[in-house]
Coordinates of C-alpha atoms in Angstrom, one line a residue:
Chain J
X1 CA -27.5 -3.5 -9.8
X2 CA -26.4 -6.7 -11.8
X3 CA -28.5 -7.7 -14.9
X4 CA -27.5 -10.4 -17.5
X5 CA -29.2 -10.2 -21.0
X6 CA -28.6 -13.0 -22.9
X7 CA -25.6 -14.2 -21.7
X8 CA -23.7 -17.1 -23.4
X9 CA -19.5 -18.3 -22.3
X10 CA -18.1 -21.4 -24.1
X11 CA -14.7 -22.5 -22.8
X12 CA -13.1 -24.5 -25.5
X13 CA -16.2 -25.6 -27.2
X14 CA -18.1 -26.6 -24.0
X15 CA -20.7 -24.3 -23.3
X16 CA -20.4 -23.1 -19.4
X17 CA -23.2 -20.7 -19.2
X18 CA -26.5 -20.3 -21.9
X19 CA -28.1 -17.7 -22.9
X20 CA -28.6 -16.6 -19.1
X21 CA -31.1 -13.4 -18.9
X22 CA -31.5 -12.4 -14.8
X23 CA -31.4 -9.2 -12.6
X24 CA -30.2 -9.0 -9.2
X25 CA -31.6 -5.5 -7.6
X26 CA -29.6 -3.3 -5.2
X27 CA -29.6 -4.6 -1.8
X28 CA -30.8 -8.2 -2.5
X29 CA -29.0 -11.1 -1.5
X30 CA -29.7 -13.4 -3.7
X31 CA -28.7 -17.4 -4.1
X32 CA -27.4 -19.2 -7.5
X33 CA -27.5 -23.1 -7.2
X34 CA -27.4 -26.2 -9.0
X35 CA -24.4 -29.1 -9.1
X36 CA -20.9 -29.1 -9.8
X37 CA -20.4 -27.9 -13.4
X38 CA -24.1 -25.6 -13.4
X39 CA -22.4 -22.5 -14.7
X40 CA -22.3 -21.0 -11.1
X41 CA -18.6 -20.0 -10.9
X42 CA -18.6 -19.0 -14.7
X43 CA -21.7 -16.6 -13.4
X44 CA -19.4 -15.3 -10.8
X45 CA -16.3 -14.5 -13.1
X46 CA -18.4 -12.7 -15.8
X47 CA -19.6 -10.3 -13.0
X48 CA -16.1 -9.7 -11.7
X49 CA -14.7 -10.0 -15.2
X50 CA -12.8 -12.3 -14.9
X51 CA -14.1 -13.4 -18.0
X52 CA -15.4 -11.9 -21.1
X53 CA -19.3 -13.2 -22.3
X54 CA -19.3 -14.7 -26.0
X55 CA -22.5 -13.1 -26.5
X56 CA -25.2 -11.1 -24.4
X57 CA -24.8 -8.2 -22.4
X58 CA -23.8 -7.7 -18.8
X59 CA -24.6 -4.2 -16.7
X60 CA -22.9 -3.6 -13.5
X61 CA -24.6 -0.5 -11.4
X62 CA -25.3 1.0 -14.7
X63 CA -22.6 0.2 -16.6
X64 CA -22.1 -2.1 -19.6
X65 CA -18.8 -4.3 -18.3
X66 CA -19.2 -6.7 -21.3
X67 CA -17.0 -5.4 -23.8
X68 CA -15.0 -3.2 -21.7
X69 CA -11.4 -1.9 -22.3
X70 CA -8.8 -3.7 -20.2
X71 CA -7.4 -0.4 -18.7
X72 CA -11.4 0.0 -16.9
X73 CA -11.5 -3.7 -15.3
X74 CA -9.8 -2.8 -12.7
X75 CA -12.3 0.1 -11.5
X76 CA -15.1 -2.5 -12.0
X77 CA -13.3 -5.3 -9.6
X78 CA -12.7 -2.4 -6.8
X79 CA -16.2 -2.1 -7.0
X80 CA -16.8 -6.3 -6.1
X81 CA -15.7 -7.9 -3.3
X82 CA -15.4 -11.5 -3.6
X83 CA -14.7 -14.0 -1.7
X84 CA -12.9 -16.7 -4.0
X85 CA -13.5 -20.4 -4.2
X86 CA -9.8 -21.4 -3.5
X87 CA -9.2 -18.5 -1.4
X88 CA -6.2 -16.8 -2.8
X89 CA -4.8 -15.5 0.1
X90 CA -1.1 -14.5 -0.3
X91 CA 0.7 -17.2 2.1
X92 CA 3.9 -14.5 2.7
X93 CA 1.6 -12.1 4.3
X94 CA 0.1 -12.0 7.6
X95 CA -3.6 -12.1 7.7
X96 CA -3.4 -8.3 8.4
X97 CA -1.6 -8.0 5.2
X98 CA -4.0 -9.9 3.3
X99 CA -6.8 -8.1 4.2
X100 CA -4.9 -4.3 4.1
X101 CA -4.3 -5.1 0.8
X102 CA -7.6 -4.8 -0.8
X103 CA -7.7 -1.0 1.0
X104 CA -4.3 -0.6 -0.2
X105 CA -5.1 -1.1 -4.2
X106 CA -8.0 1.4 -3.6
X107 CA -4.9 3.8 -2.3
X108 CA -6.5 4.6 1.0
X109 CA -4.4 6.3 3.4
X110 CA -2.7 4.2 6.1
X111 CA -4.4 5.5 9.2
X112 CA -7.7 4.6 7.6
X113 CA -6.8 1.3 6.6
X114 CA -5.4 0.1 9.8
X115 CA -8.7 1.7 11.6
X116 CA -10.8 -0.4 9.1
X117 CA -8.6 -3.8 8.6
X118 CA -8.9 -4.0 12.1
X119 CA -13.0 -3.3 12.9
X120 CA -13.2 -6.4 9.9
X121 CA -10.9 -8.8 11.5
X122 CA -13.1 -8.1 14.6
X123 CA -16.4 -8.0 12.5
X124 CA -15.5 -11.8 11.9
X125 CA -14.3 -12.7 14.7
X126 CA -10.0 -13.2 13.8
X127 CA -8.8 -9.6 15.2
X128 CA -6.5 -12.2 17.3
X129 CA -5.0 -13.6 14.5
X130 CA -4.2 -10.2 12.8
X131 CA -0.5 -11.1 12.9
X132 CA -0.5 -15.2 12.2
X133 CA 0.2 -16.5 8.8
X134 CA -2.8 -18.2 6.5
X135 CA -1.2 -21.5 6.7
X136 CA -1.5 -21.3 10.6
X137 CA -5.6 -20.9 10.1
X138 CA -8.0 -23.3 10.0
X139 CA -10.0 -23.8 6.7
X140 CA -13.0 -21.7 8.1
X141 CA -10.5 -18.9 9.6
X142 CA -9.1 -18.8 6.3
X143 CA -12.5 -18.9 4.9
X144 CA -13.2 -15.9 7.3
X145 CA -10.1 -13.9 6.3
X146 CA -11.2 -14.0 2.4
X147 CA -14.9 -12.3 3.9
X148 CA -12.9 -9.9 5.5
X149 CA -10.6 -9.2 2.6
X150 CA -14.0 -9.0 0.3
X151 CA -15.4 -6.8 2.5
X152 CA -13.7 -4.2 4.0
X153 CA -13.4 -1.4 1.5
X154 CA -17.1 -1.4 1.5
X155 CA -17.7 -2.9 -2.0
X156 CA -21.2 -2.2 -3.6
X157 CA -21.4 -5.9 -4.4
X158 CA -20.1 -9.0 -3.0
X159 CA -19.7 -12.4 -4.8
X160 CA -18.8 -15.3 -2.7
X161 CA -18.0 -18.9 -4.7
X162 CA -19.4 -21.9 -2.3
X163 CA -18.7 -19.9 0.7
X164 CA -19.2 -22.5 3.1
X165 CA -17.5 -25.6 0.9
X166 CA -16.2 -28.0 3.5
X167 CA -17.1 -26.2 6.7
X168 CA -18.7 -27.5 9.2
X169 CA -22.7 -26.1 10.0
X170 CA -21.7 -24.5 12.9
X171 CA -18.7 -22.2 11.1
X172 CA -21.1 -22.0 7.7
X173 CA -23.8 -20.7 9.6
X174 CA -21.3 -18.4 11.4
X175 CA -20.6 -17.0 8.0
X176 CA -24.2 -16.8 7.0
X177 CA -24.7 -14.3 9.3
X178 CA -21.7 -12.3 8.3
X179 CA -23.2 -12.2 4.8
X180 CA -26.4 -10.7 6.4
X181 CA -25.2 -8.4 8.2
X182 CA -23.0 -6.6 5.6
X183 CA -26.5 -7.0 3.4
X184 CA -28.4 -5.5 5.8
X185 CA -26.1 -1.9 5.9
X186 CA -27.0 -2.2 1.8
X187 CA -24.4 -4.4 0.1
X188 CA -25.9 -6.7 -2.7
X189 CA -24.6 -10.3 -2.6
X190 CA -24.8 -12.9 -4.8
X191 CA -23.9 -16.5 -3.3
X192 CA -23.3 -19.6 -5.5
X193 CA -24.1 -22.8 -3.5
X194 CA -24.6 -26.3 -4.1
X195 CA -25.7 -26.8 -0.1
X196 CA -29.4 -26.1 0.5
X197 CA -28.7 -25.8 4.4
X198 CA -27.6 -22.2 3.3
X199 CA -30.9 -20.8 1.6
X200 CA -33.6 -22.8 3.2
X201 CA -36.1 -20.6 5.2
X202 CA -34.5 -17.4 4.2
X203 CA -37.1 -16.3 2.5
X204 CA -34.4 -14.9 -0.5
X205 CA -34.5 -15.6 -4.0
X206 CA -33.0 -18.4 -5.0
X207 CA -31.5 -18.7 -9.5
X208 CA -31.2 -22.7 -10.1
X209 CA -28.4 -23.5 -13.2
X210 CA -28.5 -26.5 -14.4
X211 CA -25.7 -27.2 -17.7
X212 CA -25.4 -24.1 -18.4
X213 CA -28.8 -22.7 -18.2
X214 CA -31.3 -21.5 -15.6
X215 CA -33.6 -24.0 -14.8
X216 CA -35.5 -21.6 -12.7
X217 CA -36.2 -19.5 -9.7
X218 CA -37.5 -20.4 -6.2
X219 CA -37.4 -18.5 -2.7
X220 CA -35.8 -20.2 0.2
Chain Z
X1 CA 5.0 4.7 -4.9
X2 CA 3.4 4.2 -0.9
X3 CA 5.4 3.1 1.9
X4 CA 3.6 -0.4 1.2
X5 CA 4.8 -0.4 -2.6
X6 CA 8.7 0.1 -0.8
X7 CA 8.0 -2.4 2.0
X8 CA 6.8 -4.9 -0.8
X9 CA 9.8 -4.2 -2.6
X10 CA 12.1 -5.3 0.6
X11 CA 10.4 -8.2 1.7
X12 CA 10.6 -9.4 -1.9
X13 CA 14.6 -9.2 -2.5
X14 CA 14.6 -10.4 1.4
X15 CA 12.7 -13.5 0.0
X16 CA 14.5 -14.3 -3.0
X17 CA 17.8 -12.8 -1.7
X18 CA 20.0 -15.4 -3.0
X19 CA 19.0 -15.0 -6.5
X20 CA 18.9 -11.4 -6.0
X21 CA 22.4 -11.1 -4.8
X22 CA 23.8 -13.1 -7.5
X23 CA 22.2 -10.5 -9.6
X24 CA 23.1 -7.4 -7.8
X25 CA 26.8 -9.1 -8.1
X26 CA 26.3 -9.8 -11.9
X27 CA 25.1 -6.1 -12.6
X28 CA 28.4 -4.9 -10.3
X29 CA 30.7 -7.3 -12.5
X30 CA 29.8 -5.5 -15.4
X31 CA 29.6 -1.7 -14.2
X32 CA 32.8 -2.2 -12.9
X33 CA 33.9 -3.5 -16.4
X34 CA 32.0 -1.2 -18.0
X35 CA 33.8 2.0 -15.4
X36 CA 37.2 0.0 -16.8
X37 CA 36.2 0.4 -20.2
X38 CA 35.2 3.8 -20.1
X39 CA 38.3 4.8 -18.2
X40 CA 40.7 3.6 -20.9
X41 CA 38.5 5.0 -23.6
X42 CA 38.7 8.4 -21.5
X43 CA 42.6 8.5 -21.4
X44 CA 42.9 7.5 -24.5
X45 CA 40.8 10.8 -25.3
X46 CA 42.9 12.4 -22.8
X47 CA 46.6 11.5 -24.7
X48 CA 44.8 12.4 -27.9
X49 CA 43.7 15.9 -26.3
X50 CA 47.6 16.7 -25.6
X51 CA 49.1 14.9 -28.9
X52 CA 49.1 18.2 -31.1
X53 CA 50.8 19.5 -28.8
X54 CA 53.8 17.2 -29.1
X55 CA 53.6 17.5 -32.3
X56 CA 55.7 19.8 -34.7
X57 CA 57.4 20.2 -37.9
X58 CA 61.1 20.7 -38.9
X59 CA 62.3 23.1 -41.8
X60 CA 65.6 22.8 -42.4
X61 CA 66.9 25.7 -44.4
X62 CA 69.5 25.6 -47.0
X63 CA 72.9 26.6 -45.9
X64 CA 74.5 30.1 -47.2
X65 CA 70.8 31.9 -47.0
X66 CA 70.7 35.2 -46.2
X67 CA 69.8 36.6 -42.4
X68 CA 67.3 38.7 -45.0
X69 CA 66.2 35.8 -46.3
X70 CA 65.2 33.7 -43.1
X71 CA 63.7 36.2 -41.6
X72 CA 61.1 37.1 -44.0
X73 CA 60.6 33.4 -44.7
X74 CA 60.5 33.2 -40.7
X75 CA 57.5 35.7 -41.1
X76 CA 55.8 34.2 -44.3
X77 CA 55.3 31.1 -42.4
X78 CA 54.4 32.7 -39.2
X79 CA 51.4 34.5 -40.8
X80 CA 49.8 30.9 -41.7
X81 CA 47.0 30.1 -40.1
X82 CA 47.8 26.5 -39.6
X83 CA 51.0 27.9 -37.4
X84 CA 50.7 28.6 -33.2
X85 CA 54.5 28.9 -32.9
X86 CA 57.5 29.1 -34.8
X87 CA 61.4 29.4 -33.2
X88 CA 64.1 29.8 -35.4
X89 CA 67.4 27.4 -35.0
X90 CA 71.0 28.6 -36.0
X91 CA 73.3 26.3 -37.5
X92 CA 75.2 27.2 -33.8
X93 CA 72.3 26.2 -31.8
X94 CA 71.6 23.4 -33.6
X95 CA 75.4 21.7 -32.8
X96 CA 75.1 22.8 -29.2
X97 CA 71.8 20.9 -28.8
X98 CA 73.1 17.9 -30.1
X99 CA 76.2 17.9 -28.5
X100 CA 74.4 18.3 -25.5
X101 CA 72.0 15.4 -26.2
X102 CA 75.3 13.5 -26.7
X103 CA 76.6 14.3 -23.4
X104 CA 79.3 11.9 -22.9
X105 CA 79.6 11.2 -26.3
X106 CA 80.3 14.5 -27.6
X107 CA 84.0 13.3 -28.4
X108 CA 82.3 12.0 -31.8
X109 CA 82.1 15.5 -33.2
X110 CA 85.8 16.8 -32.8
X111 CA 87.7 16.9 -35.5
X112 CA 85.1 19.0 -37.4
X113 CA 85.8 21.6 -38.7
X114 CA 82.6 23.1 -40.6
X115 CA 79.4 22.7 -38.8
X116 CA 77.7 20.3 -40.7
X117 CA 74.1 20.6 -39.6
X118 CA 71.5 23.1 -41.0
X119 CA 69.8 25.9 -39.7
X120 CA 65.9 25.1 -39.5
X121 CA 62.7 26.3 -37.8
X122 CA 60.7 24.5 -35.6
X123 CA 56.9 24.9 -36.3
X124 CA 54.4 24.3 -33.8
X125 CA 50.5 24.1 -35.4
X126 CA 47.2 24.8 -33.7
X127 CA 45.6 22.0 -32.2
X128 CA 42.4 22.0 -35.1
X129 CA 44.9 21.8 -38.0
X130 CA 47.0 18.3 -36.4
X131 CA 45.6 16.1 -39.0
X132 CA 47.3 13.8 -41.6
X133 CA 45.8 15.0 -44.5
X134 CA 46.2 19.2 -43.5
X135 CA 49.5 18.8 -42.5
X136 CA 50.8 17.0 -45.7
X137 CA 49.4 20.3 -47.3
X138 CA 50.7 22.3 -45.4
X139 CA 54.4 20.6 -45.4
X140 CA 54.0 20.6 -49.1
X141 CA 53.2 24.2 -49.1
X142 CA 56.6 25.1 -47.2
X143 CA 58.8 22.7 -49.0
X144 CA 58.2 24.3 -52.4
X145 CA 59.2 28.0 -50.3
X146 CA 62.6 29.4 -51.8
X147 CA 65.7 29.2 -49.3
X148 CA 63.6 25.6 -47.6
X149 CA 65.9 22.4 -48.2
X150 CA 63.7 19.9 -46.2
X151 CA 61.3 19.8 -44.5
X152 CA 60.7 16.6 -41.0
X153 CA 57.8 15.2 -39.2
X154 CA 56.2 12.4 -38.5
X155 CA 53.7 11.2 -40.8
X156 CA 54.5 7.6 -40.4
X157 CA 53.7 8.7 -36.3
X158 CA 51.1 10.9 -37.3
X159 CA 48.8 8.9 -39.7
X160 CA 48.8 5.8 -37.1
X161 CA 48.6 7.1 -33.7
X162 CA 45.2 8.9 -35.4
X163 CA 43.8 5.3 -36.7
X164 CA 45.0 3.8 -33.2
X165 CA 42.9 6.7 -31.6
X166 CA 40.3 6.1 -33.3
X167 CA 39.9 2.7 -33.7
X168 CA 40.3 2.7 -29.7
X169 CA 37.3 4.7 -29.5
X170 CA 35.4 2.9 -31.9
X171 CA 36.3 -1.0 -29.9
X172 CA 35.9 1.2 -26.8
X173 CA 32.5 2.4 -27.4
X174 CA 31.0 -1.0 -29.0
X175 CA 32.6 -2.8 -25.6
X176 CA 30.5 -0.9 -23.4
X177 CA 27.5 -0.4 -25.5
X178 CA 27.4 -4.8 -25.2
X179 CA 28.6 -4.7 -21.4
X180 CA 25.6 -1.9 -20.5
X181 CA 23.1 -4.2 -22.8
X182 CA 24.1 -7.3 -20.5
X183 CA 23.6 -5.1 -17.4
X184 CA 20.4 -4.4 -18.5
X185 CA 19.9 -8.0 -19.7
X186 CA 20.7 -9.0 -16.0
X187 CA 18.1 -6.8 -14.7
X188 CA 15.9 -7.7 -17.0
X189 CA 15.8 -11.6 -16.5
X190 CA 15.9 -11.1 -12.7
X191 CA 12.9 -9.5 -12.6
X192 CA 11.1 -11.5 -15.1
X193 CA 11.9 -14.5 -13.0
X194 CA 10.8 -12.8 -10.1
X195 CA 7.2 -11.9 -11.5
X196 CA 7.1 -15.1 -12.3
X197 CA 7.2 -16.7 -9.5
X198 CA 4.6 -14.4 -8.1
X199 CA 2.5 -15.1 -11.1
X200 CA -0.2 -16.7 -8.7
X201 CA 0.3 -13.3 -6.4
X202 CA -0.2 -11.1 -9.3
X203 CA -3.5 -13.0 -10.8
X204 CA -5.0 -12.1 -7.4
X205 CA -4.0 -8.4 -7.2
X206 CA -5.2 -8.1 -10.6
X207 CA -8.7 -10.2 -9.7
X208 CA -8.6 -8.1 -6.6
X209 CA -8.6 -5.0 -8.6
X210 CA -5.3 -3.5 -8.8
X211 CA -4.1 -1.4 -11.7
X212 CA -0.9 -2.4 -13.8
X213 CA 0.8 0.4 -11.6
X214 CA 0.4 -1.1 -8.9
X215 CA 1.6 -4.9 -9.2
X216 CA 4.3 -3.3 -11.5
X217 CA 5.5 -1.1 -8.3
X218 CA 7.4 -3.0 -6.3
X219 CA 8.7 -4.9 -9.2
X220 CA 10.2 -1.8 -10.5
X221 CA 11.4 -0.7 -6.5
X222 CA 13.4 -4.2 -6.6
X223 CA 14.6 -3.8 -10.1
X224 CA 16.0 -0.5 -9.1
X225 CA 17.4 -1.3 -5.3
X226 CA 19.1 -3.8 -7.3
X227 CA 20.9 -2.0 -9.8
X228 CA 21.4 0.8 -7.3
X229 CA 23.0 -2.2 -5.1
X230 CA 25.2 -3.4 -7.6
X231 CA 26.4 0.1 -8.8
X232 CA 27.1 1.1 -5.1
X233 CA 29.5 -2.3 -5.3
X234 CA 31.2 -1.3 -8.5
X235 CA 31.7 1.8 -7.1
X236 CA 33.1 0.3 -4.1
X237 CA 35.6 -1.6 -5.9
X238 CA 36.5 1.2 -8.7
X239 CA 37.2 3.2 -5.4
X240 CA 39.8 0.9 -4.2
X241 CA 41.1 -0.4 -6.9
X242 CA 42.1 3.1 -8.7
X243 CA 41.8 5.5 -5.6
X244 CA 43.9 3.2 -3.5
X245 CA 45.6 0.6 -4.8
X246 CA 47.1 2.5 -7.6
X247 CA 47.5 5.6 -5.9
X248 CA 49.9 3.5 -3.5
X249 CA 51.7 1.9 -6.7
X250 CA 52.2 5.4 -8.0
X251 CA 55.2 6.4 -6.3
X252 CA 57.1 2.9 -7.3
X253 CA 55.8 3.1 -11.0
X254 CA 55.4 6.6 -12.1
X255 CA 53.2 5.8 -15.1
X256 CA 50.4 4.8 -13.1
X257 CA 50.0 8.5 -11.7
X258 CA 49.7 9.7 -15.5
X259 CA 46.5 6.7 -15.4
X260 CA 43.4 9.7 -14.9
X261 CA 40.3 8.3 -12.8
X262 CA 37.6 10.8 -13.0
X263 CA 35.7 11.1 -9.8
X264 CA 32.2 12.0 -11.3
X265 CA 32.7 8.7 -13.5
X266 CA 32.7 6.3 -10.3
X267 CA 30.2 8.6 -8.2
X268 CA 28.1 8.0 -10.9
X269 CA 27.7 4.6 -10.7
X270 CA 25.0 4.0 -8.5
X271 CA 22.7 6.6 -10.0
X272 CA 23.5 4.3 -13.8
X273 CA 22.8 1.0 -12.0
X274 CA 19.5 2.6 -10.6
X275 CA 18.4 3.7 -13.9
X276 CA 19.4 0.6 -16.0
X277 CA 17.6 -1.6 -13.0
X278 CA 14.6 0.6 -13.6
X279 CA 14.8 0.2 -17.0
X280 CA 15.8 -3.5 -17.5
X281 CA 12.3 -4.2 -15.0
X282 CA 10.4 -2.2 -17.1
X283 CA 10.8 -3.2 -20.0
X284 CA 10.6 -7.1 -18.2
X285 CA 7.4 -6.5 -16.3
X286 CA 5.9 -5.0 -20.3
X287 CA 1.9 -4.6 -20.5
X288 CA 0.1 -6.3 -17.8
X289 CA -3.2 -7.5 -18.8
X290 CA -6.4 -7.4 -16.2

């Protein structure tokens, strides 16, 4: 589904990812680690596109992304769902809003998109708070809302950036099992993580970056 | 465009409205200008449509020519194609018509004896050939006629009223060309400032996947309201300022009725601050990059 050939991205002379060769099949969920400054995020943005490689290749379900034209990106992000380190959720918009409006890019009719906002919202556990504004959430609601957002026009993939940052382990492993469950109807995921809780015993595979470069693979 | 692209659109000049209205105000400023502009430049037009119609040419014939003589000079110059209408004066009609303009003062022309004033035609020309340059020819072409002593119009009048014309269409035109560019100019910094503001709004539409189309949408929906807003106001105003307030003046200064306010030109309005909101956002919100 995702595979990395060679991979290198230098921001301003410091390299932020290495030469980075990995696959991630369809339907895995699979776990990138390794400290603050590993390459993780950079990993993330070059599968979403957010950023363009230096050197390698990068295939996305089949398709080279990595010197794609700028009028095709955004087919490719419709296709990810992710769920963004610093959120971005729009603060004008209701938390129905926010999530309707990754249904709404993909030009889905209304009907369908209230139908569907609303089974998300309920799927994590906010259907309550379908009206209330982010800055009225707590950090893991909010945290909860991005999921929703990522998920509910069915992506193929979803990419979540330290999903569970400064939750607490009762709300991160709330979340964990949101991630499984959309990975168990088929959605591949790729999680970067720096917190071990996350991956222990989960028998996935785990892609360790260290400056840059992966340092190796382990299962949890 | 969706219903969310319009409701987007709304909540966004609801947000900013204060900004927004000062534009909306600015573009309806300057249509309203711009409508004043245009109307002077179209009555202008309008008195230079009906001048060559005023206009006409004296041939004062020499005294002692033959009825023979006149008449087929009468015809000679009636078969020129420069010529709509000609009307022959007698010496007789010519006295009566300026006794009659002396009224009053007609007491200043007894004690002549001999009618003093000539016998002329009075040559009216088709509307093409009212030009400086053809009817010098043409006056030259008379004057050299046997049985012609002189021959009257008014160059002087002619030659300037055409350069006034024109130069007011020229200063008329350039006026509103620069007031429609800072219309546009309005439209156009309004909705640059507006996108960006939203520039952290639009990096997440565009991460989220959204096509240029998309985030440009409601951009374009306010850009238009806007202009559409501020046309509606100079419409407003064009309405009672020339339908109303001048009408009323009218009948206490008569010249103001002769003042023509087409009603297409101020209907229009809002459809031309639509189109140059459209445009001025367009061109503000250029390429966006994913």
């Amino acid at each position: 589904m995702i595979h990395f050939e060679g991979v290198s991205k230098v921001y301003e002379g410091q390299t932020a990812l290495a030469n980075a060769t990995f696959s991630v099949e369809r339907g895995e969920m699979l776990f990138i680690t390794g400290p603050s400054g590993a390459g993780k995020s950079t990993l993330l943005k070059l599968i979403y596109h957010a950023v363009a490689p230096e050197e390698g290749s990068i295939t996305i379900n089949g398709q080279r992304t990595d010197s794609m034209r700028a009028r095709h990106i955004p087919a490719l992000r419709r296709n990810i769902g992710v769920v963004f380190q610093d959120f971005r959720l729009l603060s004008g918009r209701t938390i129905y809003e926010n999530v309707a409006l990754a249904m709404r890019i993909r030009d889905a009719a209304e009907a369908q998109v209230k139908a569907q906002v609303m089974e998300t919202l309920k799927m994590v556990g906010l259907r309550h708070k379908a009206d209330a504004y982010p800055d009225a959430l707590s950090g893991g609601e909010q945290q909860r809302v991005v999921i929703a957002r990522a998920i509910v026009a069915d992506p193929i993939i979803v990419l979540a950036d330290e999903p569970t940052g400064n939750l607490d382990p009762v709300t991160a492993a709330g979340i964990m099992r949101i991630f499984k469950d959309i990975n168990s109807r088929g959605t591949t995921i790729v999680i970067a993580t720096h917190n071990k809780d996350l991956y222990a015993n989960t028998g996935r595979r785990v892609l360790r970056l260290d400056s840059g470069a992966i340092a190796g693979e382990d299962r949890g | 465009m969706t219903p969310y692209h319009f409701k987007s659109a709304l909540a966004g000049l609801w947000k900013e409205k204060w900004i927004n209205l000062l534009s909306t105000l600015s573009i309806a400023v300057g249509l309203f200008i711009t409508t004043v502009g245009l109307l002077v430049v179209y009555n202008v037009n309008s008195i230079a449509q009906k001048l060559p119609d005023k206009f006409s040419i004296t041939v004062y014939l020499k005294d002692g020519i033959s009825q023979a003589d006149t008449q087929r000079l009468q015809n000679t110059i009636r078969s020129n194609e420069y010529v709509r209408k000609i009307s022959y004066i007698s010496k007789e009609d010519a006295l009566r018509d300026l006794k009659d303009s002396l009224k009053d003062s007609a007491y200043v022309l007894e004690g002549i004896d001999n009618n003093p004033l000539p016998a002329s035609f009075s040559i009216k020309l088709r509307k093409d050939y009212v030009d400086p340059a053809k009817v010098k020819r043409f006056a030259g072409q008379i004057k050299a006629m046997r049985g012609v002593d002189d021959i009257q119009y008014g160059e002087q009048f002619l030659s300037s009223i055409q350069s006034i014309m024109s130069g007011a269409r020229l200063a008329g035109l350039l006026f509103l060309g620069a007031l429609l560019v800072g219309v546009l100019f309005v439209c156009y910094s309004t909705v640059k400032i507006l996108f960006y503001r939203k520039a952290d709004e639009v990096e997440t539409l565009k991460l989220l996947g959204a096509t240029g189309w998309f985030i440009r949408m409601p951009f374009l929906l306010e850009g238009s309201l806007m202009g559409f807003f501020g046309g509606l106001a100079a419409f407003l105003a064009g309405y009672g300022v020339f339908d109303v307030f001048l009408a009323g003046f009218s009948s206490s200064v008569p010249a103001i009725g002769y003042f023509l306010v087409p009603s297409a030109l101020l209907l229009s309005l809002p459809a031309a601050g639509l189109f140059i909101g459209f445009s001025g956002a367009l061109i503000a919100l250029g390429r966006i990059r994913s």
